[in-house]
PDB file of C-alpha atoms in Angstrom:
ATOM      1  CA  MET A 240     -45.380 -14.584  -6.463  1.00  0.00           C
ATOM      2  CA  VAL A 241     -45.032 -18.069  -5.064  1.00  0.00           C
ATOM      3  CA  VAL A 242     -45.420 -19.779  -8.451  1.00  0.00           C
ATOM      4  CA  GLU A 243     -42.457 -17.910  -9.947  1.00  0.00           C
ATOM      5  CA  GLU A 244     -40.297 -18.721  -6.919  1.00  0.00           C
ATOM      6  CA  TYR A 245     -41.212 -22.387  -7.223  1.00  0.00           C
ATOM      7  CA  LEU A 246     -40.446 -22.380 -10.938  1.00  0.00           C
ATOM      8  CA  LEU A 247     -37.021 -20.857 -10.292  1.00  0.00           C
ATOM      9  CA  SER A 248     -36.236 -23.502  -7.683  1.00  0.00           C
ATOM     10  CA  ARG A 249     -37.328 -26.221 -10.119  1.00  0.00           C
ATOM     11  CA  GLN A 250     -35.005 -24.907 -12.833  1.00  0.00           C
ATOM     12  CA  THR A 251     -32.011 -25.866 -10.722  1.00  0.00           C
ATOM     13  CA  GLU A 252     -33.010 -29.523 -10.714  1.00  0.00           C
ATOM     14  CA  GLU A 253     -31.665 -31.932 -13.317  1.00  0.00           C
ATOM     15  CA  TRP A 254     -35.031 -32.754 -14.876  1.00  0.00           C
ATOM     16  CA  VAL A 255     -37.545 -30.369 -16.307  1.00  0.00           C
ATOM     17  CA  MET A 256     -41.230 -31.148 -16.094  1.00  0.00           C
ATOM     18  CA  ASP A 257     -43.578 -29.961 -18.851  1.00  0.00           C
ATOM     19  CA  PHE A 258     -46.048 -28.145 -16.606  1.00  0.00           C
ATOM     20  CA  GLU A 259     -48.282 -27.192 -19.529  1.00  0.00           C
ATOM     21  CA  LYS A 260     -48.718 -30.875 -20.361  1.00  0.00           C
ATOM     22  CA  VAL A 261     -49.293 -31.698 -16.685  1.00  0.00           C
ATOM     23  CA  GLY A 262     -51.870 -28.913 -16.385  1.00  0.00           C
ATOM     24  CA  ARG A 263     -53.637 -29.930 -19.587  1.00  0.00           C
ATOM     25  CA  SER A 264     -53.843 -33.579 -18.476  1.00  0.00           C
ATOM     26  CA  ARG A 265     -55.117 -32.698 -15.019  1.00  0.00           C
ATOM     27  CA  MET A 266     -57.717 -30.277 -16.370  1.00  0.00           C
ATOM     28  CA  MET A 267     -58.914 -32.933 -18.811  1.00  0.00           C
ATOM     29  CA  MET A 268     -59.460 -35.256 -15.838  1.00  0.00           C
ATOM     30  CA  ARG A 269     -61.132 -32.524 -13.762  1.00  0.00           C
ATOM     31  CA  LEU A 270     -63.437 -31.431 -16.600  1.00  0.00           C
ATOM     32  CA  PRO A 271     -64.408 -34.492 -18.644  1.00  0.00           C
ATOM     33  CA  ARG A 272     -67.099 -32.525 -20.515  1.00  0.00           C
ATOM     34  CA  HIS A 273     -64.422 -30.186 -21.840  1.00  0.00           C
ATOM     35  CA  ARG A 274     -61.796 -32.864 -22.480  1.00  0.00           C
ATOM     36  CA  LYS A 275     -61.768 -32.482 -26.283  1.00  0.00           C
ATOM     37  CA  GLN A 276     -61.782 -28.689 -26.115  1.00  0.00           C
ATOM     38  CA  ILE A 277     -58.903 -28.677 -23.604  1.00  0.00           C
ATOM     39  CA  SER A 278     -56.973 -31.173 -25.701  1.00  0.00           C
ATOM     40  CA  ASP A 279     -57.433 -29.151 -28.892  1.00  0.00           C
ATOM     41  CA  ALA A 280     -56.916 -25.656 -27.455  1.00  0.00           C
ATOM     42  CA  ASN A 281     -53.493 -24.417 -28.444  1.00  0.00           C
ATOM     43  CA  PHE A 282     -53.032 -20.670 -28.102  1.00  0.00           C
ATOM     44  CA  LEU A 283     -50.776 -18.630 -25.858  1.00  0.00           C
ATOM     45  CA  ALA A 284     -53.314 -17.540 -23.234  1.00  0.00           C
ATOM     46  CA  ILE A 285     -54.700 -21.027 -22.547  1.00  0.00           C
ATOM     47  CA  ASN A 286     -51.230 -22.595 -22.713  1.00  0.00           C
ATOM     48  CA  ASP A 287     -49.991 -20.134 -20.083  1.00  0.00           C
ATOM     49  CA  LEU A 288     -52.961 -20.863 -17.813  1.00  0.00           C
ATOM     50  CA  LEU A 289     -52.479 -24.613 -18.194  1.00  0.00           C
ATOM     51  CA  GLU A 290     -48.775 -24.293 -17.396  1.00  0.00           C
ATOM     52  CA  ALA A 291     -49.515 -22.222 -14.283  1.00  0.00           C
ATOM     53  CA  TYR A 292     -52.173 -24.741 -13.239  1.00  0.00           C
ATOM     54  CA  GLY A 293     -49.798 -27.675 -13.737  1.00  0.00           C
ATOM     55  CA  LEU A 294     -47.127 -26.000 -11.648  1.00  0.00           C
ATOM     56  CA  ALA A 295     -49.550 -25.045  -8.869  1.00  0.00           C
ATOM     57  CA  ALA A 296     -51.185 -28.487  -8.833  1.00  0.00           C
ATOM     58  CA  VAL A 297     -47.830 -30.276  -8.521  1.00  0.00           C
ATOM     59  CA  LYS A 298     -46.807 -28.016  -5.636  1.00  0.00           C
ATOM     60  CA  ARG A 299     -50.227 -28.452  -3.979  1.00  0.00           C
ATOM     61  CA  ASP A 300     -49.851 -32.235  -4.229  1.00  0.00           C
ATOM     62  CA  GLU A 301     -46.372 -32.048  -2.717  1.00  0.00           C
ATOM     63  CA  LEU A 302     -47.782 -30.048   0.193  1.00  0.00           C
ATOM     64  CA  ARG A 303     -50.614 -32.565   0.650  1.00  0.00           C
ATOM     65  CA  GLU A 304     -48.039 -35.350   0.980  1.00  0.00           C
ATOM     66  CA  GLN A 305     -46.217 -33.597   3.830  1.00  0.00           C
ATOM     67  CA  LEU A 306     -47.042 -34.756   7.346  1.00  0.00           C
ATOM     68  CA  MET A 307     -47.517 -31.218   8.629  1.00  0.00           C
ATOM     69  CA  PRO A 308     -47.727 -28.736   5.755  1.00  0.00           C
ATOM     70  CA  ASP A 309     -47.847 -25.032   6.497  1.00  0.00           C
ATOM     71  CA  PRO A 310     -51.603 -24.286   6.533  1.00  0.00           C
ATOM     72  CA  ARG A 311     -51.061 -20.881   4.903  1.00  0.00           C
ATOM     73  CA  ASN A 312     -49.147 -22.402   1.989  1.00  0.00           C
ATOM     74  CA  MET A 313     -51.694 -25.179   1.659  1.00  0.00           C
ATOM     75  CA  GLU A 314     -54.576 -22.704   1.556  1.00  0.00           C
ATOM     76  CA  GLU A 315     -52.704 -20.479  -0.895  1.00  0.00           C
ATOM     77  CA  TYR A 316     -52.151 -23.325  -3.357  1.00  0.00           C
ATOM     78  CA  GLU A 317     -55.697 -24.679  -2.959  1.00  0.00           C
ATOM     79  CA  ASP A 318     -57.041 -21.186  -3.731  1.00  0.00           C
ATOM     80  CA  LEU A 319     -54.617 -20.688  -6.602  1.00  0.00           C
ATOM     81  CA  CYS A 320     -55.574 -23.993  -8.221  1.00  0.00           C
ATOM     82  CA  GLN A 321     -59.275 -23.184  -7.895  1.00  0.00           C
ATOM     83  CA  LYS A 322     -58.807 -19.703  -9.394  1.00  0.00           C
ATOM     84  CA  LEU A 323     -56.812 -21.116 -12.304  1.00  0.00           C
ATOM     85  CA  GLU A 324     -59.480 -23.776 -12.908  1.00  0.00           C
ATOM     86  CA  ASP A 325     -62.134 -21.036 -12.934  1.00  0.00           C
ATOM     87  CA  ASP A 326     -60.064 -18.922 -15.343  1.00  0.00           C
ATOM     88  CA  ILE A 327     -59.559 -21.875 -17.682  1.00  0.00           C
ATOM     89  CA  ILE A 328     -63.290 -22.637 -17.685  1.00  0.00           C
ATOM     90  CA  LYS A 329     -64.102 -18.990 -18.452  1.00  0.00           C
ATOM     91  CA  MET A 330     -61.569 -18.914 -21.254  1.00  0.00           C
ATOM     92  CA  LEU A 331     -62.897 -22.125 -22.778  1.00  0.00           C
ATOM     93  CA  ALA A 332     -66.430 -20.713 -22.659  1.00  0.00           C
ATOM     94  CA  SER A 333     -65.413 -17.539 -24.460  1.00  0.00           C
ATOM     95  CA  VAL A 334     -62.985 -18.930 -27.031  1.00  0.00           C
ATOM     96  CA  SER A 335     -63.871 -18.924 -30.696  1.00  0.00           C
ATOM     97  CA  PRO A 336     -63.790 -22.330 -32.426  1.00  0.00           C
ATOM     98  CA  ARG A 337     -61.228 -20.804 -34.818  1.00  0.00           C
ATOM     99  CA  MET A 338     -58.736 -20.565 -31.933  1.00  0.00           C
ATOM    100  CA  VAL A 339     -58.886 -24.302 -31.354  1.00  0.00           C
ATOM    101  CA  ARG A 340     -56.610 -26.365 -33.608  1.00  0.00           C
TER     102      ARG A 340
END
């Protein structure tokens, strides 16, 4: 999958970005109604989704900054980000309050 390839290429760089934190922050901006719930949610499934979203969103933004990005890659990352957002919303809707901090 493209996300795993991107993550592997990022591991070779000197700095390491906390993609879970990036994803959580971006989702809190995208979904202000769910800001508190996103902030408080701390369990493996949501953390993994937020990390994947952070990684995909950073890559999507990098593609958007290119003068002539590959349209297939651009579409793939736009779709991936939307699917991850949808999955996060579904998970937040179905999570028990006990699973939130």
